[in-house]
Coordinates of N, CA and C in Angstrom, one line a residue:
Chain A
M48 N 0.8 -1.2 0.0 CA 0.0 0.0 0.0 C 0.9 1.3 0.0
G49 N 1.9 1.2 0.8 CA 2.8 2.4 0.9 C 3.5 2.6 -0.4
A50 N 3.9 1.5 -1.1 CA 4.6 1.7 -2.3 C 3.6 2.2 -3.4
G51 N 2.4 1.7 -3.4 CA 1.4 2.2 -4.3 C 1.1 3.7 -4.1
A52 N 1.0 4.1 -2.8 CA 0.8 5.6 -2.6 C 2.0 6.4 -3.1
L53 N 3.2 5.9 -2.8 CA 4.4 6.7 -3.2 C 4.5 6.7 -4.7
F54 N 4.2 5.6 -5.4 CA 4.3 5.7 -6.8 C 3.2 6.6 -7.4
G55 N 2.1 6.7 -6.7 CA 1.0 7.6 -7.1 C 1.5 9.1 -7.0
L56 N 2.2 9.4 -5.9 CA 2.8 10.7 -5.8 C 3.9 11.0 -6.8
L57 N 4.6 9.9 -7.1 CA 5.7 10.0 -8.1 C 5.1 10.3 -9.5
A58 N 4.0 9.6 -9.8 CA 3.3 9.8 -11.1 C 2.7 11.2 -11.2
L59 N 2.3 11.7 -10.1 CA 1.8 13.1 -10.1 C 2.9 14.1 -10.4
A60 N 4.1 13.8 -9.9 CA 5.2 14.7 -10.2 C 5.7 14.6 -11.7
H61 N 5.7 13.4 -12.2 CA 6.0 13.2 -13.6 C 5.3 12.0 -14.2
G62 N 4.6 12.1 -15.3 CA 3.9 11.0 -15.8 C 4.7 9.8 -16.3
L63 N 6.0 10.1 -16.7 CA 6.8 9.0 -17.2 C 7.1 8.0 -16.1
T64 N 7.0 8.3 -14.9 CA 7.3 7.4 -13.8 C 6.3 6.2 -13.7
I65 N 5.2 6.3 -14.5 CA 4.2 5.2 -14.5 C 4.9 4.0 -15.1
W66 N 5.9 4.2 -16.0 CA 6.6 3.0 -16.5 C 7.3 2.3 -15.4
N67 N 7.9 3.0 -14.4 CA 8.5 2.3 -13.2 C 7.4 1.5 -12.5
L68 N 6.3 2.1 -12.3 CA 5.2 1.4 -11.6 C 4.8 0.1 -12.4
C69 N 4.8 0.2 -13.7 CA 4.4 -1.0 -14.5 C 5.4 -2.2 -14.2
R70 N 6.7 -1.8 -14.1 CA 7.7 -2.9 -13.8 C 7.5 -3.4 -12.4
V71 N 7.2 -2.5 -11.5 CA 7.1 -3.0 -10.1 C 5.8 -3.8 -10.0
L72 N 4.8 -3.5 -10.7 CA 3.5 -4.3 -10.6 C 3.8 -5.7 -11.2
L73 N 4.5 -5.7 -12.3 CA 4.8 -7.0 -12.9 C 5.6 -7.9 -11.9
F74 N 6.6 -7.2 -11.2 CA 7.4 -8.0 -10.3 C 6.6 -8.5 -9.1
S75 N 5.8 -7.6 -8.5 CA 5.0 -8.0 -7.3 C 4.0 -9.0 -7.7
A76 N 3.4 -8.9 -8.9 CA 2.4 -9.9 -9.3 C 3.1 -11.3 -9.4
I77 N 4.3 -11.4 -9.7 CA 5.0 -12.7 -9.8 C 5.6 -13.2 -8.5
Y78 N 6.2 -12.2 -7.7 CA 6.9 -12.6 -6.5 C 6.1 -12.9 -5.3
F79 N 5.1 -12.0 -5.0 CA 4.3 -12.1 -3.8 C 3.2 -13.1 -4.0
R80 N 2.9 -13.9 -2.9 CA 1.8 -14.9 -3.0 C 0.7 -14.4 -2.1
P81 N -0.6 -14.7 -2.4 CA -1.0 -15.3 -3.7 C -0.8 -14.3 -4.9
R82 N -0.5 -14.9 -6.0 CA -0.1 -14.2 -7.1 C -1.1 -13.2 -7.6
G83 N -0.7 -11.9 -7.8 CA -1.6 -10.9 -8.3 C -2.3 -10.1 -7.3
R84 N -2.4 -10.6 -6.0 CA -3.2 -9.9 -5.1 C -2.6 -8.6 -4.6
D85 N -1.3 -8.7 -4.3 CA -0.6 -7.5 -3.8 C -0.4 -6.5 -5.0
A86 N -0.2 -7.0 -6.2 CA -0.1 -6.1 -7.3 C -1.5 -5.3 -7.5
A87 N -2.6 -6.0 -7.3 CA -3.9 -5.4 -7.5 C -4.1 -4.3 -6.4
I88 N -3.7 -4.6 -5.2 CA -3.8 -3.6 -4.1 C -3.0 -2.4 -4.4
M89 N -1.8 -2.7 -4.9 CA -0.9 -1.5 -5.2 C -1.5 -0.7 -6.4
A90 N -2.0 -1.4 -7.4 CA -2.6 -0.6 -8.5 C -3.8 0.2 -8.0
A91 N -4.6 -0.4 -7.1 CA -5.8 0.3 -6.6 C -5.4 1.6 -5.8
V92 N -4.4 1.4 -5.0 CA -3.9 2.6 -4.2 C -3.3 3.7 -5.1
F93 N -2.6 3.2 -6.2 CA -2.0 4.1 -7.1 C -3.1 4.9 -7.8
M94 N -4.2 4.2 -8.2 CA -5.3 4.9 -8.9 C -6.0 5.9 -8.0
L95 N -6.0 5.5 -6.7 CA -6.6 6.4 -5.7 C -5.9 7.7 -5.7
F96 N -4.6 7.7 -5.8 CA -3.8 8.9 -5.7 C -3.8 9.6 -7.1
Y97 N -3.6 8.9 -8.2 CA -3.4 9.5 -9.5 C -4.7 9.8 -10.2
G98 N -5.8 9.0 -9.9 CA -7.0 9.2 -10.6 C -7.6 10.6 -10.6
P99 N -7.8 11.2 -9.4 CA -8.5 12.5 -9.3 C -7.7 13.5 -10.0
Chain B
M903 N 23.3 45.5 -23.4 CA 23.7 44.2 -23.8 C 24.4 43.4 -22.7
E904 N 25.3 44.1 -22.0 CA 26.0 43.5 -20.9 C 25.0 43.1 -19.8
Q905 N 24.0 44.0 -19.5 CA 23.0 43.7 -18.5 C 22.2 42.4 -18.9
A906 N 21.9 42.3 -20.1 CA 21.2 41.1 -20.6 C 22.0 39.9 -20.4
Q907 N 23.3 40.0 -20.7 CA 24.2 38.8 -20.6 C 24.3 38.4 -19.1
I908 N 24.4 39.4 -18.2 CA 24.5 39.1 -16.8 C 23.2 38.5 -16.3
A909 N 22.1 39.0 -16.8 CA 20.8 38.4 -16.4 C 20.7 37.0 -16.9
R910 N 21.2 36.7 -18.1 CA 21.1 35.3 -18.5 C 22.0 34.4 -17.6
E911 N 23.2 34.9 -17.2 CA 24.0 34.1 -16.4 C 23.4 33.8 -15.0
I912 N 22.6 34.9 -14.5 CA 21.9 34.7 -13.2 C 20.9 33.6 -13.4
S913 N 20.1 33.7 -14.5 CA 19.1 32.7 -14.7 C 19.6 31.3 -14.9
R914 N 20.9 31.1 -15.3 CA 21.5 29.8 -15.5 C 22.1 29.3 -14.2
G915 N 22.1 30.2 -13.1 CA 22.6 29.8 -11.8 C 24.1 30.1 -11.7
H916 N 24.6 30.9 -12.5 CA 26.1 31.2 -12.4 C 26.3 32.5 -11.6
G917 N 25.3 33.1 -11.1 CA 25.4 34.3 -10.3 C 25.7 35.5 -11.2
F918 N 26.2 36.6 -10.5 CA 26.5 37.8 -11.2 C 27.8 37.7 -12.0
S919 N 27.8 37.1 -13.1 CA 29.0 36.9 -13.9 C 28.6 37.2 -15.4
T920 N 29.7 37.3 -16.2 CA 29.4 37.5 -17.7 C 30.5 36.8 -18.5
N921 N 30.1 36.3 -19.6 CA 31.0 35.8 -20.6 C 31.5 36.8 -21.6
V922 N 30.8 38.0 -21.6 CA 31.1 39.0 -22.6 C 31.4 40.3 -21.9
I923 N 32.6 40.8 -22.1 CA 32.9 42.1 -21.5 C 33.7 42.9 -22.5
R924 N 33.4 44.2 -22.7 CA 34.1 45.1 -23.7 C 35.4 45.6 -23.1
P925 N 36.4 45.9 -23.9 CA 37.6 46.5 -23.4 C 37.3 47.8 -22.8
A926 N 36.4 48.6 -23.3 CA 36.1 49.9 -22.7 C 35.5 49.7 -21.3
A927 N 34.8 48.6 -21.0 CA 34.2 48.4 -19.7 C 35.4 48.0 -18.7
I928 N 36.4 47.3 -19.2 CA 37.5 46.9 -18.4 C 38.3 48.2 -18.0
R929 N 38.4 49.1 -18.9 CA 39.1 50.4 -18.6 C 38.3 51.2 -17.6
Q930 N 37.0 51.2 -17.8 CA 36.2 52.0 -16.8 C 36.3 51.3 -15.4
F931 N 36.3 50.0 -15.4 CA 36.4 49.3 -14.1 C 37.8 49.6 -13.4
E932 N 38.9 49.6 -14.2 CA 40.2 49.8 -13.7 C 40.3 51.3 -13.2
R933 N 39.7 52.2 -13.9 CA 39.8 53.6 -13.5 C 39.1 53.8 -12.2
S934 N 38.0 53.2 -11.9 CA 37.3 53.5 -10.7 C 37.6 52.5 -9.6
M935 N 37.9 51.2 -9.9 CA 38.1 50.2 -8.8 C 39.6 49.7 -8.7
G936 N 40.5 50.1 -9.6 CA 41.8 49.6 -9.5 C 42.0 48.4 -10.5
S937 N 42.8 47.4 -10.1 CA 43.2 46.4 -11.0 C 42.0 45.5 -11.3
F938 N 42.0 44.9 -12.5 CA 40.9 44.1 -13.0 C 41.3 42.6 -12.9
S939 N 40.5 41.8 -12.3 CA 40.8 40.4 -12.1 C 40.0 39.6 -13.2
A940 N 40.8 38.9 -14.0 CA 40.1 38.1 -15.1 C 39.9 36.7 -14.7
R941 N 40.0 36.4 -13.4 CA 39.8 35.0 -12.9 C 38.3 34.6 -13.2
T942 N 38.2 33.4 -13.7 CA 36.8 33.0 -13.9 C 36.1 32.6 -12.6
D943 N 36.8 32.4 -11.6 CA 36.2 32.0 -10.3 C 36.1 33.1 -9.3
A944 N 36.2 34.3 -9.8 CA 36.1 35.5 -8.9 C 34.7 35.5 -8.3
G945 N 34.7 35.6 -7.0 CA 33.4 35.6 -6.3 C 32.8 34.2 -6.3
Y946 N 33.7 33.2 -6.3 CA 33.2 31.9 -6.4 C 32.5 31.5 -5.1
V947 N 31.3 30.8 -5.2 CA 30.6 30.3 -4.0 C 30.5 28.8 -4.2
P948 N 30.7 28.0 -3.2 CA 30.6 26.6 -3.4 C 29.2 26.2 -3.8
R949 N 29.1 25.2 -4.6 CA 27.8 24.8 -5.2 C 26.8 24.6 -4.1
A950 N 27.2 24.0 -3.0 CA 26.2 23.6 -1.9 C 25.6 24.9 -1.3
A951 N 26.4 26.0 -1.3 CA 25.9 27.2 -0.7 C 25.2 28.1 -1.7
Q952 N 25.2 27.8 -2.9 CA 24.7 28.7 -3.9 C 23.2 29.1 -3.8
P953 N 22.3 28.1 -3.4 CA 20.9 28.5 -3.3 C 20.7 29.6 -2.3
V954 N 21.4 29.5 -1.1 CA 21.2 30.5 0.0 C 21.8 31.8 -0.5
H955 N 23.0 31.7 -1.2 CA 23.7 32.9 -1.6 C 22.8 33.6 -2.7
Q956 N 22.3 32.9 -3.6 CA 21.6 33.5 -4.7 C 20.3 34.1 -4.2
C957 N 19.6 33.4 -3.3 CA 18.4 33.8 -2.7 C 18.6 35.2 -2.0
A958 N 19.6 35.3 -1.2 CA 19.9 36.5 -0.5 C 20.2 37.7 -1.5
R959 N 21.0 37.4 -2.5 CA 21.4 38.4 -3.4 C 20.2 38.9 -4.3
L960 N 19.4 37.9 -4.7 CA 18.3 38.3 -5.6 C 17.3 39.2 -4.8
Q961 N 17.1 38.8 -3.5 CA 16.1 39.5 -2.8 C 16.6 40.9 -2.4
D962 N 18.0 41.0 -2.1 CA 18.6 42.3 -1.8 C 18.5 43.2 -3.0
D963 N 18.8 42.7 -4.2 CA 18.8 43.6 -5.3 C 17.4 43.8 -6.0
G964 N 16.4 43.1 -5.5 CA 15.1 43.3 -6.0 C 15.0 42.9 -7.5
C965 N 15.7 41.9 -7.9 CA 15.7 41.6 -9.3 C 14.9 40.3 -9.6
E966 N 14.0 40.0 -8.7 CA 13.1 38.8 -9.0 C 12.4 38.9 -10.3
Q967 N 12.1 40.2 -10.6 CA 11.4 40.4 -11.9 C 12.2 39.9 -13.1
R968 N 13.5 40.2 -13.1 CA 14.4 39.8 -14.2 C 14.5 38.3 -14.2
A969 N 14.7 37.7 -13.0 CA 14.8 36.3 -13.0 C 13.5 35.6 -13.6
D970 N 12.4 36.3 -13.3 CA 11.1 35.8 -13.8 C 11.1 35.7 -15.3
Q971 N 11.6 36.8 -15.9 CA 11.5 36.9 -17.4 C 12.5 35.9 -18.0
N972 N 13.6 35.6 -17.3 CA 14.6 34.7 -17.9 C 14.3 33.2 -17.6
A973 N 13.3 33.0 -16.8 CA 13.0 31.6 -16.4 C 12.0 31.0 -17.3
L974 N 11.6 31.7 -18.4 CA 10.5 31.2 -19.2 C 10.7 29.8 -19.8
P975 N 11.9 29.5 -20.3 CA 12.1 28.1 -20.9 C 12.0 27.0 -19.8
K976 N 12.4 27.3 -18.6 CA 12.3 26.3 -17.6 C 10.8 26.1 -17.2
E977 N 10.0 27.2 -17.1 CA 8.7 27.0 -16.7 C 7.8 26.2 -17.7
R978 N 8.3 26.1 -18.9 CA 7.5 25.4 -19.9 C 7.5 23.9 -19.5
L979 N 8.5 23.5 -18.8 CA 8.6 22.1 -18.3 C 7.4 21.8 -17.4
F980 N 6.9 22.8 -16.7 CA 6.0 22.6 -15.6 C 4.5 22.8 -16.1
R981 N 4.3 22.8 -17.4 CA 3.0 23.1 -17.9 C 1.9 22.2 -17.4
P982 N 2.1 20.8 -17.4 CA 1.1 20.0 -16.8 C 0.8 20.3 -15.4
L983 N 1.8 20.6 -14.6 CA 1.6 21.0 -13.2 C 0.9 22.3 -13.0
H984 N 1.1 23.2 -13.9 CA 0.4 24.5 -13.9 C -1.1 24.2 -14.1
L985 N -1.4 23.3 -15.0 CA -2.9 23.0 -15.2 C -3.5 22.4 -13.9
R986 N -2.7 21.6 -13.2 CA -3.2 21.0 -12.0 C -3.5 22.0 -10.9
T987 N -2.6 23.0 -10.8 CA -2.8 24.0 -9.8 C -4.0 24.9 -10.1
G988 N -4.3 25.1 -11.4 CA -5.4 25.8 -11.8 C -5.2 27.3 -11.9
D989 N -4.1 27.8 -11.3 CA -3.8 29.2 -11.4 C -2.4 29.4 -12.0
D990 N -2.4 29.7 -13.3 CA -1.1 29.7 -14.0 C -0.2 30.8 -13.5
D991 N -0.7 32.0 -13.3 CA 0.1 33.1 -12.8 C 0.7 32.8 -11.5
Q992 N -0.1 32.2 -10.6 CA 0.4 31.9 -9.3 C 1.5 30.9 -9.3
A993 N 1.3 29.9 -10.2 CA 2.3 28.8 -10.3 C 3.6 29.4 -10.9
R994 N 3.5 30.3 -11.8 CA 4.8 30.9 -12.4 C 5.5 31.7 -11.4
R995 N 4.8 32.4 -10.5 CA 5.5 33.2 -9.5 C 6.2 32.2 -8.5
L996 N 5.5 31.1 -8.2 CA 6.0 30.2 -7.2 C 7.3 29.5 -7.7
F997 N 7.3 29.2 -9.0 CA 8.4 28.4 -9.5 C 9.7 29.2 -9.7
V998 N 9.6 30.5 -9.9 CA 10.8 31.3 -10.1 C 11.3 32.0 -8.9
R999 N 10.5 31.9 -7.8 CA 11.0 32.5 -6.6 C 12.3 31.9 -6.1
P1000 N 13.3 32.7 -5.6 CA 14.5 32.1 -5.2 C 14.4 31.1 -4.0
D1001 N 13.4 31.4 -3.1 CA 13.3 30.5 -2.0 C 12.7 29.2 -2.4
Y1002 N 12.0 29.2 -3.5 CA 11.5 27.9 -4.1 C 12.7 27.1 -4.6
R1003 N 13.7 27.7 -5.1 CA 14.9 27.0 -5.5 C 15.5 26.4 -4.3
L1004 N 15.6 27.1 -3.2 CA 16.2 26.6 -2.0 C 15.4 25.4 -1.5
R1005 N 14.0 25.5 -1.6 CA 13.2 24.4 -1.1 C 13.4 23.2 -2.0
A1006 N 13.6 23.3 -3.3 CA 13.9 22.2 -4.1 C 15.2 21.5 -3.8
A1007 N 16.2 22.4 -3.4 CA 17.5 21.8 -3.0 C 17.5 21.0 -1.8
R1008 N 16.5 21.3 -0.9 CA 16.4 20.5 0.4 C 16.1 19.1 0.1
F1009 N 15.5 18.7 -1.0 CA 15.2 17.3 -1.2 C 16.4 16.5 -1.6
F1010 N 17.5 17.2 -1.9 CA 18.8 16.4 -2.2 C 19.3 15.7 -1.0
P1011 N 19.5 16.3 0.2 CA 19.9 15.5 1.4 C 18.8 14.6 1.8
A1012 N 17.5 14.9 1.6 CA 16.5 14.0 2.0 C 16.5 12.8 1.1
R1013 N 16.8 13.0 -0.2 CA 16.9 11.8 -1.1 C 18.1 10.9 -0.6
D1014 N 19.2 11.6 -0.2 CA 20.4 10.8 0.2 C 20.1 10.0 1.5
G1015 N 19.3 10.6 2.3 CA 18.9 9.9 3.5 C 18.1 8.6 3.2
G1016 N 17.2 8.7 2.2 CA 16.4 7.6 1.8 C 17.3 6.5 1.2
Q1017 N 18.3 7.0 0.4 CA 19.2 6.1 -0.3 C 20.1 5.4 0.8
L1018 N 20.4 6.1 1.8 CA 21.2 5.5 2.9 C 20.5 4.4 3.6
F1019 N 19.2 4.6 3.9 CA 18.4 3.5 4.5 C 18.3 2.3 3.6
I1020 N 18.2 2.5 2.3 CA 18.2 1.4 1.3 C 19.5 0.7 1.3
A1021 N 20.6 1.4 1.3 CA 21.9 0.8 1.2 C 22.2 0.1 2.5
L1022 N 21.7 0.6 3.6 CA 22.0 -0.1 4.9 C 21.2 -1.5 4.9
R1023 N 20.1 -1.5 4.3 CA 19.3 -2.8 4.2 C 20.0 -3.8 3.3
L1024 N 20.7 -3.3 2.2 CA 21.2 -4.2 1.2 C 22.7 -4.5 1.5
F1025 N 23.4 -3.6 2.0 CA 24.9 -3.8 2.2 C 25.3 -3.5 3.7
D1026 N 26.6 -3.6 4.0 CA 27.0 -3.3 5.3 C 27.1 -1.8 5.5
R1027 N 27.3 -1.3 6.7 CA 27.3 0.1 7.0 C 28.4 0.9 6.3
R1028 N 29.6 0.3 6.2 CA 30.7 1.0 5.6 C 30.5 1.2 4.1
L1029 N 30.0 0.2 3.4 CA 29.7 0.4 2.0 C 28.6 1.4 1.8
A1030 N 27.6 1.3 2.6 CA 26.5 2.3 2.5 C 27.0 3.7 2.7
N1031 N 27.8 3.9 3.7 CA 28.3 5.3 3.9 C 29.2 5.8 2.8
L1032 N 30.0 4.9 2.3 CA 30.8 5.2 1.1 C 30.0 5.6 -0.1
G1033 N 29.0 4.8 -0.4 CA 28.1 5.1 -1.5 C 27.4 6.4 -1.4
I1034 N 26.9 6.7 -0.2 CA 26.2 8.0 0.0 C 27.2 9.2 -0.1
A1035 N 28.5 8.9 0.4 CA 29.5 10.0 0.3 C 29.8 10.3 -1.2
F1036 N 29.9 9.3 -2.0 CA 30.1 9.5 -3.5 C 28.9 10.2 -4.1
L1037 N 27.7 9.9 -3.7 CA 26.5 10.5 -4.2 C 26.6 12.0 -3.9
L1038 N 27.0 12.3 -2.6 CA 27.0 13.7 -2.2 C 28.1 14.5 -3.0
L1039 N 29.1 13.8 -3.4 CA 30.2 14.5 -4.1 C 30.0 14.6 -5.6
C1040 N 28.9 14.1 -6.1 CA 28.6 14.1 -7.5 C 28.2 15.5 -8.0
Q1041 N 28.9 16.1 -8.8 CA 28.6 17.4 -9.3 C 27.3 17.6 -10.0
R1042 N 27.0 16.5 -10.8 CA 25.8 16.6 -11.6 C 24.5 16.7 -10.7
F1043 N 24.5 15.9 -9.6 CA 23.4 16.0 -8.7 C 23.2 17.4 -8.1
W1044 N 24.4 18.0 -7.8 CA 24.3 19.4 -7.2 C 23.7 20.3 -8.3
D1045 N 24.2 20.1 -9.5 CA 23.6 21.0 -10.6 C 22.1 20.9 -10.7
F1046 N 21.6 19.7 -10.6 CA 20.1 19.5 -10.6 C 19.5 20.1 -9.3
A1047 N 20.2 19.9 -8.2 CA 19.6 20.3 -6.9 C 19.4 21.8 -6.8
I1048 N 20.3 22.5 -7.4 CA 20.2 24.0 -7.2 C 19.5 24.6 -8.4
A1049 N 19.0 23.8 -9.3 CA 18.3 24.3 -10.5 C 16.9 24.8 -10.2
G1050 N 16.3 24.4 -9.1 CA 15.0 24.7 -8.7 C 13.9 23.9 -9.4
L1051 N 14.4 22.8 -10.1 CA 13.5 21.9 -10.8 C 13.2 20.7 -9.8
P1052 N 12.1 19.9 -10.1 CA 11.7 18.9 -9.1 C 12.4 17.6 -9.3
Q1053 N 13.5 17.5 -9.9 CA 14.1 16.1 -10.0 C 14.4 15.5 -8.6
M1054 N 14.9 16.4 -7.7 CA 15.2 15.8 -6.4 C 14.0 15.3 -5.7
L1055 N 12.9 16.0 -5.9 CA 11.6 15.5 -5.3 C 11.3 14.1 -5.9
L1056 N 11.4 14.0 -7.2 CA 11.2 12.7 -7.8 C 12.1 11.6 -7.3
L1057 N 13.4 11.9 -7.1 CA 14.3 10.9 -6.6 C 14.0 10.6 -5.2
F1058 N 13.6 11.6 -4.4 CA 13.2 11.4 -3.0 C 12.0 10.4 -2.9
L1059 N 11.0 10.7 -3.7 CA 9.8 9.8 -3.7 C 10.2 8.4 -4.2
F1060 N 11.0 8.4 -5.2 CA 11.4 7.1 -5.7 C 12.2 6.3 -4.6
S1061 N 13.1 7.0 -3.9 CA 13.8 6.3 -2.8 C 12.9 5.7 -1.8
C1062 N 11.9 6.5 -1.4 CA 10.9 6.0 -0.4 C 10.1 4.8 -0.9
A1063 N 9.7 4.9 -2.2 CA 9.0 3.7 -2.8 C 9.9 2.5 -2.8
A1064 N 11.1 2.7 -3.2 CA 12.1 1.6 -3.3 C 12.3 1.0 -1.9
Y1065 N 12.3 1.8 -0.9 CA 12.5 1.4 0.5 C 11.4 0.5 0.9
T1066 N 10.2 1.0 0.7 CA 9.0 0.2 1.0 C 9.0 -1.2 0.3
L1067 N 9.4 -1.2 -0.9 CA 9.4 -2.4 -1.7 C 10.5 -3.4 -1.1
I1068 N 11.6 -2.8 -0.7 CA 12.7 -3.7 -0.1 C 12.2 -4.3 1.2
R1069 N 11.5 -3.5 2.0 CA 10.9 -4.0 3.2 C 9.9 -5.1 3.0
A1070 N 9.1 -5.0 1.9 CA 8.1 -6.0 1.6 C 8.8 -7.3 1.1
I1071 N 9.9 -7.1 0.3 CA 10.6 -8.3 -0.2 C 11.3 -9.0 1.0
E1072 N 11.8 -8.2 2.0 CA 12.4 -8.8 3.1 C 11.4 -9.6 3.9
A1073 N 10.2 -9.0 4.1 CA 9.1 -9.7 4.9 C 8.7 -11.0 4.2
R1074 N 8.7 -10.9 2.8 CA 8.3 -12.2 2.1 C 9.4 -13.2 2.2
A1075 N 10.7 -12.8 2.1 CA 11.8 -13.7 2.2 C 11.9 -14.3 3.6
A1076 N 11.5 -13.5 4.7 CA 11.6 -14.0 6.0 C 10.4 -14.9 6.4
G1077 N 9.5 -15.1 5.4 CA 8.4 -16.0 5.6 C 7.3 -15.4 6.5
A1078 N 7.3 -14.0 6.5 CA 6.3 -13.4 7.3 C 4.9 -13.3 6.7
G1079 N 4.7 -14.1 5.8 CA 3.4 -14.1 5.1 C 3.3 -13.0 4.1
H1080 N 2.1 -12.5 4.0 CA 1.9 -11.5 2.9 C 2.4 -10.2 3.3
S1081 N 3.1 -9.5 2.4 CA 3.7 -8.2 2.7 C 2.6 -7.1 2.5
R1082 N 3.0 -5.9 2.9 CA 2.1 -4.8 2.7 C 2.6 -4.0 1.5
G1083 N 3.5 -4.5 0.7 CA 4.0 -3.8 -0.5 C 3.0 -3.6 -1.5

């Protein structure tokens, strides 16, 4: 959740940093178990920060 | 023309200096002030102290207006952020104010603090301290730090995000179940 929030702030500072988030999401989807759950939480928190 | 050249050098962060000076101006200077020093580092201020130095000088001389006019190419970089703030004029004033430049430079040591925590997690203390010392000695980082642009804020946020990820990976490796990353 913290990483998602910080990547959201990072994306607000510059849009290109979304590419970093994509790589982190891919990594966390593969590495953390159950697969995909933590990546989905991170993406949701990111959208919460970046969406508005 | 000389005033415009000096103003350009101020906007580039080189302080009150010029790359163009006429022989007549040198003679005028020598007549009123004595010998003329052609040293390029005359009035040199260490990079680390330049934000404070420039802030004080610009405010004393009341030349914020000139800095504002010369900062136009830089402020184009912030166009998306201006749209977010909703007040373009206010954003322009904020970004060219000298104390805003100082505020941006503060993120440089903050970023190094974040990098130190990451390095302490990954390596031993001696290697972490050595790496951070080399980062602090890097001239290019100081160039960016005193430019008043938000690169150091980006790097600070990225350091914090990387630190949280490392903690999550450590928790996963230690078998602590599901991380909060």
